[in-house]
mmCIF file of C-alpha atoms in Angstrom:
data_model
loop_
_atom_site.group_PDB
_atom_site.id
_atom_site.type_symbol
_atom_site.label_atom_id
_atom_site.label_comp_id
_atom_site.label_asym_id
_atom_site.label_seq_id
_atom_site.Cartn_x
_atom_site.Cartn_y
_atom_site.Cartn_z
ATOM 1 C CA UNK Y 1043 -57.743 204.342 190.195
ATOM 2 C CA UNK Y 1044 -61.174 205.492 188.591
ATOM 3 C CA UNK Y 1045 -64.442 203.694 190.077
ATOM 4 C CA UNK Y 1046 -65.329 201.552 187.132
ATOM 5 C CA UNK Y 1047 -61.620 199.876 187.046
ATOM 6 C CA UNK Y 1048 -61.804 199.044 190.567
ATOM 7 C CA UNK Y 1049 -65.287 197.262 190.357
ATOM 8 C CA UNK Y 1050 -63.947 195.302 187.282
ATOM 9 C CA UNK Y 1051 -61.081 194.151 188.815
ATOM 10 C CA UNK Y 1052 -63.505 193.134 192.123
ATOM 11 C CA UNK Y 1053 -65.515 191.314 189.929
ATOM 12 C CA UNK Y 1054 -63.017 189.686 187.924
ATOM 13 C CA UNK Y 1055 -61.210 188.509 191.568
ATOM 14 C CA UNK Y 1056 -64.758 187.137 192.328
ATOM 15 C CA UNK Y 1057 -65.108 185.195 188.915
ATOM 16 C CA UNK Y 1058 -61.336 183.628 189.824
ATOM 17 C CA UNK Y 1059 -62.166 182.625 193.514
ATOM 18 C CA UNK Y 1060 -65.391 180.965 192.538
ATOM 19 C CA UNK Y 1061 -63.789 179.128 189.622
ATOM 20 C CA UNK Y 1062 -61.086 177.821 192.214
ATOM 21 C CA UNK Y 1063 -63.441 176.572 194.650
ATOM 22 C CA UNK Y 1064 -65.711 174.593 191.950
ATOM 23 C CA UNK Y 1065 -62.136 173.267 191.177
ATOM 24 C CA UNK Y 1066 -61.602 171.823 194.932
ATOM 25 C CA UNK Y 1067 -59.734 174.955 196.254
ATOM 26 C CA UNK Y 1068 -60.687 176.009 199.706
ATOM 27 C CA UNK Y 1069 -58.075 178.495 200.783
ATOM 28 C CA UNK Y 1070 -58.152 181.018 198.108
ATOM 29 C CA UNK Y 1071 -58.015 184.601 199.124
ATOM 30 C CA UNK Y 1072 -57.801 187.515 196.883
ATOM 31 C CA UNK Y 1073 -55.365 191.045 197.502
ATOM 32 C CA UNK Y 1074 -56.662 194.496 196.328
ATOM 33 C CA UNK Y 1075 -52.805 195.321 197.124
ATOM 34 C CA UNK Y 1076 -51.476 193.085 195.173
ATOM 35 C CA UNK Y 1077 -54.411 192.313 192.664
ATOM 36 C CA UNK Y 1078 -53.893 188.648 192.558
ATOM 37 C CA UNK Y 1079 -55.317 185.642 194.032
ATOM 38 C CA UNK Y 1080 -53.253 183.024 196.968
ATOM 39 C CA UNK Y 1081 -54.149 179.428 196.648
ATOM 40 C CA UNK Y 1082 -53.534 176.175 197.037
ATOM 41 C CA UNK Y 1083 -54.156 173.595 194.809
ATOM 42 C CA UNK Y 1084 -55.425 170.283 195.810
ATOM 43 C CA UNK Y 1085 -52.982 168.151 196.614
ATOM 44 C CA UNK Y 1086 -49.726 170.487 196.239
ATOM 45 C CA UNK Y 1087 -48.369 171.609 199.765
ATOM 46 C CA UNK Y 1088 -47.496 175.355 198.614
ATOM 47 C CA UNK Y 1089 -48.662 178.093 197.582
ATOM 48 C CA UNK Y 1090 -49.372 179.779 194.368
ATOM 49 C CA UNK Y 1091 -50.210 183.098 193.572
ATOM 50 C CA UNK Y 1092 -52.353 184.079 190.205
ATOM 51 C CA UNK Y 1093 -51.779 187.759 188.627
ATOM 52 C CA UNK Y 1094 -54.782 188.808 187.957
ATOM 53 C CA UNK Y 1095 -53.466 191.811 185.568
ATOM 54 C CA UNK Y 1096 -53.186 189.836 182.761
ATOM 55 C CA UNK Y 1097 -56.262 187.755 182.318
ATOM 56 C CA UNK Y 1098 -58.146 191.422 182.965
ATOM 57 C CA UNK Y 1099 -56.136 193.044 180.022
ATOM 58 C CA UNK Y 1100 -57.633 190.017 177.823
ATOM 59 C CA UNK Y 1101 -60.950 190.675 179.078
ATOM 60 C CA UNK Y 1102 -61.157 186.551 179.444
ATOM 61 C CA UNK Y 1103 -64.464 185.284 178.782
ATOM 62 C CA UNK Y 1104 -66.015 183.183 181.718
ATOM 63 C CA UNK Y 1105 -65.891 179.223 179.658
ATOM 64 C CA UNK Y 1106 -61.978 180.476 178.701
ATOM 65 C CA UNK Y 1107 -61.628 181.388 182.442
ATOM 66 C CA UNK Y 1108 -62.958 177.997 183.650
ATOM 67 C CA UNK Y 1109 -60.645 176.167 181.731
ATOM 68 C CA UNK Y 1110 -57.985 178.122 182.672
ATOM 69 C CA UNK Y 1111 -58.411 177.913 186.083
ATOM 70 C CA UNK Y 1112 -59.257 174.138 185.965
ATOM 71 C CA UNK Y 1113 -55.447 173.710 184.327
ATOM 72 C CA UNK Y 1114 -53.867 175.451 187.190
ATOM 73 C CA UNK Y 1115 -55.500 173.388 189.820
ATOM 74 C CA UNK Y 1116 -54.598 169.712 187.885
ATOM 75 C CA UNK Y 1117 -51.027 171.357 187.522
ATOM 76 C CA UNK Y 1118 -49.785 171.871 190.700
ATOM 77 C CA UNK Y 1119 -47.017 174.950 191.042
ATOM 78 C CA UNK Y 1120 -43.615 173.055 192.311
ATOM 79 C CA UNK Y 1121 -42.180 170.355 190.439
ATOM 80 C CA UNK Y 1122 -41.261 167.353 192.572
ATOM 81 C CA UNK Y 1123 -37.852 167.595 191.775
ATOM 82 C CA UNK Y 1124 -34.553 169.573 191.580
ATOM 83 C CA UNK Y 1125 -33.989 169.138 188.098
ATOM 84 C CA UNK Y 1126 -37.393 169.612 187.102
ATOM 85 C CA UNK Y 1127 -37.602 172.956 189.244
ATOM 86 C CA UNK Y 1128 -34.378 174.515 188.762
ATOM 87 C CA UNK Y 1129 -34.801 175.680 184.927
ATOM 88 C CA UNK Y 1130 -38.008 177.724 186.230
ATOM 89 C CA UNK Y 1131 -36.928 179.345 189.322
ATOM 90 C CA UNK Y 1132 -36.271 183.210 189.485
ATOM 91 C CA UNK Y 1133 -35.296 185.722 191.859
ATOM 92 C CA UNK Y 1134 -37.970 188.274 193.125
ATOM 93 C CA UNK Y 1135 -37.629 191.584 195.205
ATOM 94 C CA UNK Y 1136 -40.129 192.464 197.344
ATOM 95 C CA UNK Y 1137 -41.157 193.732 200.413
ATOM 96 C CA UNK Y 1138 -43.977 192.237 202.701
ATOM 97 C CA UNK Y 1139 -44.658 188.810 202.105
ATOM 98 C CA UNK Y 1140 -46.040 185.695 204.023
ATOM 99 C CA UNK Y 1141 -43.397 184.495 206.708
ATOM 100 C CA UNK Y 1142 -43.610 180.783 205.628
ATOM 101 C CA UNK Y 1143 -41.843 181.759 202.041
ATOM 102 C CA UNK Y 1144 -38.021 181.202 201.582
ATOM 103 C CA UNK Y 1145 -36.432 184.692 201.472
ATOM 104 C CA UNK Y 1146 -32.598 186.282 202.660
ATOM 105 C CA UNK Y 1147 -32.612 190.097 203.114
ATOM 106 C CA UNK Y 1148 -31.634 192.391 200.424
ATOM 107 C CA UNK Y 1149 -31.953 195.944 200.353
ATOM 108 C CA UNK Y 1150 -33.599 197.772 202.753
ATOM 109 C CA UNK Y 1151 -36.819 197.144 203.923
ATOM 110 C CA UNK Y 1152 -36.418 194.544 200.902
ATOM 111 C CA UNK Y 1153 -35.853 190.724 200.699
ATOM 112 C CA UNK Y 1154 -35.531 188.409 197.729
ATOM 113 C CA UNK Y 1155 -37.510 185.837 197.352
ATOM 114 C CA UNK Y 1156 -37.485 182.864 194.465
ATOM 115 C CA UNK Y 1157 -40.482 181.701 192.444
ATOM 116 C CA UNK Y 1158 -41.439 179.140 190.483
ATOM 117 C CA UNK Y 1159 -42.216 180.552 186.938
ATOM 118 C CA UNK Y 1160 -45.273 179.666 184.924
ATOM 119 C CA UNK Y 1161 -46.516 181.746 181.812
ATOM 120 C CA UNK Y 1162 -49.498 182.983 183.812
ATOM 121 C CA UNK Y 1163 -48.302 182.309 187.405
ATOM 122 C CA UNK Y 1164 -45.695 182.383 190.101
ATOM 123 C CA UNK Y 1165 -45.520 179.753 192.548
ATOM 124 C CA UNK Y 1166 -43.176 181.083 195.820
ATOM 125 C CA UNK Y 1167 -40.535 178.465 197.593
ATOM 126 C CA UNK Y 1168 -40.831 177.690 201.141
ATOM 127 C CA UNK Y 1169 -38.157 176.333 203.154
ATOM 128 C CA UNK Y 1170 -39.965 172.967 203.644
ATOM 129 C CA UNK Y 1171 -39.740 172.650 199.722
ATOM 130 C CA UNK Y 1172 -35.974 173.003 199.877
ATOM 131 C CA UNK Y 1173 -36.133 168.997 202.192
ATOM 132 C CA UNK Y 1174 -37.833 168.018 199.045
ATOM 133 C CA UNK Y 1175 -35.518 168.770 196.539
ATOM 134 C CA UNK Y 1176 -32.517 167.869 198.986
ATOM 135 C CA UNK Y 1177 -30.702 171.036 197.612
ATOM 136 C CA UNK Y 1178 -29.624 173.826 199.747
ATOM 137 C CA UNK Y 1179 -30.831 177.686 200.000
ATOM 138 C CA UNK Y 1180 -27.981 178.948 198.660
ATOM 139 C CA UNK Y 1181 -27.933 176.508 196.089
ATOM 140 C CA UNK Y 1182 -31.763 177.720 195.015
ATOM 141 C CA UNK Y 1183 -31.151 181.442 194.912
ATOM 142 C CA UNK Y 1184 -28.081 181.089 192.877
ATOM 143 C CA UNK Y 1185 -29.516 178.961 190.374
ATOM 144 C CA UNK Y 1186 -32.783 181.590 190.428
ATOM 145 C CA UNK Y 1187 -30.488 184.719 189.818
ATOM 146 C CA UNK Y 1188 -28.266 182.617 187.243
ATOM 147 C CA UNK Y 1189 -31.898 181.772 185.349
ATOM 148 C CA UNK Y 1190 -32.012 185.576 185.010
ATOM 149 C CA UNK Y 1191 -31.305 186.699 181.344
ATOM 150 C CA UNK Y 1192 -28.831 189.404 182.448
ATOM 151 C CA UNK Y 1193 -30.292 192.000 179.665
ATOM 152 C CA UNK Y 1194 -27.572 193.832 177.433
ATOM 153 C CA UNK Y 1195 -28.657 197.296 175.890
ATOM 154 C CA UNK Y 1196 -26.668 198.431 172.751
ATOM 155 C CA UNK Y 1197 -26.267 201.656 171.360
ATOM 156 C CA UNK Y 1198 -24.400 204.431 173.755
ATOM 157 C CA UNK Y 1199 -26.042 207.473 175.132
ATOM 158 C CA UNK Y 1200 -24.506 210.675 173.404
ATOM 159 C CA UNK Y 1201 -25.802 212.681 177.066
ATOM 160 C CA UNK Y 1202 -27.384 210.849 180.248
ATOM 161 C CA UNK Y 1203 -31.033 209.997 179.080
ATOM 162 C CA UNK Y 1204 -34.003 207.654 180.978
ATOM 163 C CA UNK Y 1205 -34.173 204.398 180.212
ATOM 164 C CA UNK Y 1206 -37.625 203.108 181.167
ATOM 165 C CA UNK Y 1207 -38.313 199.188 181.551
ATOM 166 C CA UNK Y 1208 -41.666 197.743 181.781
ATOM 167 C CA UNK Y 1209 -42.294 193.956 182.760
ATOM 168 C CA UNK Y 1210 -44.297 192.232 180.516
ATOM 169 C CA UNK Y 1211 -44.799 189.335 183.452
ATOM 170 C CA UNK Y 1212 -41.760 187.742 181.932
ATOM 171 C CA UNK Y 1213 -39.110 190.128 182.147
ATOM 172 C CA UNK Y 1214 -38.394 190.657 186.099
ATOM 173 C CA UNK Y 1215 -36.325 193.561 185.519
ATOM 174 C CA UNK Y 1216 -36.837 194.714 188.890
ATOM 175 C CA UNK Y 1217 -35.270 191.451 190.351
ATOM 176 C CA UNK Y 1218 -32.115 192.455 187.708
ATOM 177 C CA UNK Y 1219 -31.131 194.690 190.930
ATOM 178 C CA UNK Y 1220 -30.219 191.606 192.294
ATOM 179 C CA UNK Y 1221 -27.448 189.932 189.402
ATOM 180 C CA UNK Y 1222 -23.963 191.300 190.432
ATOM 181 C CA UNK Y 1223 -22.368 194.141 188.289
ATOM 182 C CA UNK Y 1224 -25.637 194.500 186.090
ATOM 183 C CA UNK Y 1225 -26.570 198.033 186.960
ATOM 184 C CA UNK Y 1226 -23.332 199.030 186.872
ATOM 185 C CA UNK Y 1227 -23.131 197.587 182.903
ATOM 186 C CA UNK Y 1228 -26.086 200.393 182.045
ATOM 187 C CA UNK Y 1229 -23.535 203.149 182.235
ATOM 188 C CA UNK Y 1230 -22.942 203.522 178.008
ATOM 189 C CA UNK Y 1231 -26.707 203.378 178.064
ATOM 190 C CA UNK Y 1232 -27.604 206.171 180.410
ATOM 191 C CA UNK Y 1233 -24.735 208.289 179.852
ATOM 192 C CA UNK Y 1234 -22.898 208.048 182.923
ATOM 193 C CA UNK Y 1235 -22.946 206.031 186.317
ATOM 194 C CA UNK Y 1236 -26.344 204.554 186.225
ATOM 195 C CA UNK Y 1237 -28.567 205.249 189.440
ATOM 196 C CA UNK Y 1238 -31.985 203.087 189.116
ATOM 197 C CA UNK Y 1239 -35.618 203.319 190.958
ATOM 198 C CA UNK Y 1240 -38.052 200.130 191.264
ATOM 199 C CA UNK Y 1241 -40.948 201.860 192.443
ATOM 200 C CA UNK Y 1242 -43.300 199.102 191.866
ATOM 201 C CA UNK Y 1243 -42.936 195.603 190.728
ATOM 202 C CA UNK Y 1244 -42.983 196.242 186.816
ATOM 203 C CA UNK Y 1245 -40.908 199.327 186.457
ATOM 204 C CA UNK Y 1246 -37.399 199.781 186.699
ATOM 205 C CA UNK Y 1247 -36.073 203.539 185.629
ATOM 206 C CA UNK Y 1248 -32.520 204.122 185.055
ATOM 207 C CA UNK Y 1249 -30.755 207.610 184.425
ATOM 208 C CA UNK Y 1250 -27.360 208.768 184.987
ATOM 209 C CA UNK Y 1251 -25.837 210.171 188.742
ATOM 210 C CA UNK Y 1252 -25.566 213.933 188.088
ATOM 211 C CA UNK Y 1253 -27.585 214.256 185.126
ATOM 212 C CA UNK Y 1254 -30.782 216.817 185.467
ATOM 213 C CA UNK Y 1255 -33.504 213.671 184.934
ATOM 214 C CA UNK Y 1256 -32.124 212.438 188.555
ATOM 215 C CA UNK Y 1257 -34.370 215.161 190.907
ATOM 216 C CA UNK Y 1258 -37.345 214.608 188.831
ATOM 217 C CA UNK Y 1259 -37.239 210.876 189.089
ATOM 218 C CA UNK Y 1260 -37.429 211.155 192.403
ATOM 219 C CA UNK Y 1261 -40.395 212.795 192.263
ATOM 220 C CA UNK Y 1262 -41.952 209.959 189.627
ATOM 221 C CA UNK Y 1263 -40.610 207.113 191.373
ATOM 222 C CA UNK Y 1264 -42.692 208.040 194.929
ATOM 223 C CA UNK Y 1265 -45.983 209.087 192.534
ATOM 224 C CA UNK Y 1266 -45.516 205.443 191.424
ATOM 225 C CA UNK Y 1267 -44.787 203.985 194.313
ATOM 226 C CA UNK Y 1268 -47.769 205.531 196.190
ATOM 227 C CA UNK Y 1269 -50.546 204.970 193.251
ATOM 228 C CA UNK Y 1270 -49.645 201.507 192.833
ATOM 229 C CA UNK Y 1271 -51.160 198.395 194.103
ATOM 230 C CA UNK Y 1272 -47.715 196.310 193.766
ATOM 231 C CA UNK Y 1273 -45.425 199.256 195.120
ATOM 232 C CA UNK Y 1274 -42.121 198.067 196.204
ATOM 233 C CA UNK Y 1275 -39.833 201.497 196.429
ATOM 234 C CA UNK Y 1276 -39.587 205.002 196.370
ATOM 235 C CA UNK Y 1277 -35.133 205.066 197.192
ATOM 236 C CA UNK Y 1278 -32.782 205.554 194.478
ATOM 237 C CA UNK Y 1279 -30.116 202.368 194.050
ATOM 238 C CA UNK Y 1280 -26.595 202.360 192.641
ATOM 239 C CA UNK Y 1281 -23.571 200.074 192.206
ATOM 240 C CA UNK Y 1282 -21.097 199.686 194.870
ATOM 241 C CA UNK Y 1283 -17.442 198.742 194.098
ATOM 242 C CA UNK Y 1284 -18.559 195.107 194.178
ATOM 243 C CA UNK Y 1285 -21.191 195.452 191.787
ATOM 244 C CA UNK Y 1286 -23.755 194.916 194.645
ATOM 245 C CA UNK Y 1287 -26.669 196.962 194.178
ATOM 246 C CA UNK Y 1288 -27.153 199.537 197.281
ATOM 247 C CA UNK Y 1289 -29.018 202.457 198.873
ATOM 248 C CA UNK Y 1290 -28.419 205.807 196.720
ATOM 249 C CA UNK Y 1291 -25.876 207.986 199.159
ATOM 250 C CA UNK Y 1292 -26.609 211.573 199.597
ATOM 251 C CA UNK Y 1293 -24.821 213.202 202.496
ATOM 252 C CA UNK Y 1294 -26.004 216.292 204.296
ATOM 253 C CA UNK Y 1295 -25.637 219.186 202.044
ATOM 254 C CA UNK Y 1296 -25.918 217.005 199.075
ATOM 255 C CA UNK Y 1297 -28.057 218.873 196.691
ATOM 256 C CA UNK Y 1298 -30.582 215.502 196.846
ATOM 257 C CA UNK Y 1299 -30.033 214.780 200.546
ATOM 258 C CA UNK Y 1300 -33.649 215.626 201.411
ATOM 259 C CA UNK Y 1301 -34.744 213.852 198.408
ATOM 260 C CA UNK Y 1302 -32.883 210.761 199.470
ATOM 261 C CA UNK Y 1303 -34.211 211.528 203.098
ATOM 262 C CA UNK Y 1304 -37.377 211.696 202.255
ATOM 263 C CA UNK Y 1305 -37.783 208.139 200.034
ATOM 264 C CA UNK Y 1306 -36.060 206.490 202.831
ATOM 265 C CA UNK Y 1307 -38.696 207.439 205.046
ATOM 266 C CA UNK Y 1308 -41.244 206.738 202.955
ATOM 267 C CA UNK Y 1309 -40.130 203.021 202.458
ATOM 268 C CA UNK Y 1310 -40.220 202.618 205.853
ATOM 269 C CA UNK Y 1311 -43.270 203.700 206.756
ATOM 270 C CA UNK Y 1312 -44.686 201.655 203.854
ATOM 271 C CA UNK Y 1313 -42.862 198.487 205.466
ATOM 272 C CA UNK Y 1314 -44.652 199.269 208.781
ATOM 273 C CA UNK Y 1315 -48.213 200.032 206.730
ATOM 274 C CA UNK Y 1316 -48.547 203.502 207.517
ATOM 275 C CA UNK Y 1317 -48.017 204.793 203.651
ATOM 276 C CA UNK Y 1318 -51.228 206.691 202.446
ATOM 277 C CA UNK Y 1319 -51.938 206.122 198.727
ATOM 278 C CA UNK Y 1320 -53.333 207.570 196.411
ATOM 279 C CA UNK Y 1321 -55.983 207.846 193.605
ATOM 280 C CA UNK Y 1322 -56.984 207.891 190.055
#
């Protein structure tokens, strides 16, 4: 990431945390990582967490930015109740995350969590929010994943081919990993069984198992992965017989063995903080 970018994206951070604490906000603390902004609003007991990619993109100006923020704080994240909150929950994957959030393992070195979803922010469910709704966890994550749209592409693939998608904030393709039997449904589209890498938050790339794309996305997923400031992971994922997403399997003296190897180990050493990034 170039110099200038990463002093406009301080400075925007900056604008954001001093907006929230004219607005009442005490707690707010911004992530380089992440490049968002935690807070809690006055009076609402969680957690929410602002993208800041977004209002960057639209170069904001600072009156548009003090309104903005302003509406977030009188609009607290979590409705008060179930049927308020359930059309706006979805599932997210990630990795590290605060221990006080609701979350139930998924992948490896991977949990999912569930959000409350806002058109410019994400507000995550704790387990104390669950008493307030009087519904159950399992009752919360299934309604998240069922609020997924399940994505369909048409057309079939006349040879296995890449299909990239990009979140637009609204999309959570990366969290489509988690619906039953999706992946698996991409297999028309790709040209064969579909193998898929989420190597950061926005990005999901599918190709087919066998085809020639599947070395070199290796290779692009970790660049990802490493460069970016929401990575989540570098490992290959495929549909087992249940239509569960799982770990790409590569046996020793598997042509992609080491590749496999080698994004496994990354991922871990990520999860433990001991990934080095890189720049530009």
């Amino acid at each position: 990431m170039g110099l200038l970018r990463r002093i406009a994206r301080a400075r925007l951070a900056r604008r954001v945390i001093r907006c929230l604490r004219r607005a009442g906000v005490r707690d707010a603390r911004y992530s380089t990582r992440s490049f968002s902004v935690r807070f809690t609003a006055p009076g609402d007991d969680e957690p929410s967490v602002l993208q800041l990619g977004p209002l960057l993109a639209r170069r904001i100006r600072r009156r548009q930015l003090d309104a903005f923020v302003a509406g977030l704080v009188r609009n607290p994240g979590l409705p008060a109740d179930w049927a308020s909150a359930r059309p706006l929950l979805r599932p997210v994957l990630r990795g590290e995350a605060p221990d006080d959030l609701l979350r139930r393992p998924a992948l490896p070195c991977l949990s999912e969590f569930v959000v409350v979803d806002h058109p410019e922010t994400m507000t995550y469910v704790s387990p104390a929010q669950l008493t307030i709704w009087g519904v159950s966890a399992d009752l919360v994550f299934g309604a998240a994943r069922r609020n997924l749209s399940g994505a369909v592409l048409h057309g079939v693939a006349s040879g296995p081919v890449v299909v990239r998608f990009v979140d637009d904030g609204n999309a959570y393709w990366t969290s489509h990993l988690l619906l039953a039997n999706w992946l698996g449904r991409l297999a028309d589209q790709v040209g064969g069984v579909p193998v898929a890498f989420a190597p950061e938050r926005g990005t999901l790339l599918v190709t087919a198992d066998g085809s020639a794309h599947l070395p070199g996305l290796f290779a692009q997923a970790e660049q990802i992965f490493r460069e970016s400031a929401r990575a989540l992971s570098p490992m290959a994922y495929v549909s087992d017989d249940q239509g569960c997403t799982v770990p790409y399997a590569a046996p020793p003296g598997h042509p992609l063995h080491p590749l496999v190897r080698r994004a496994e180990k990354l991922l871990v050493e990520h999860s433990q903080g001991g990934v080095t990034r890189g720049g530009g």
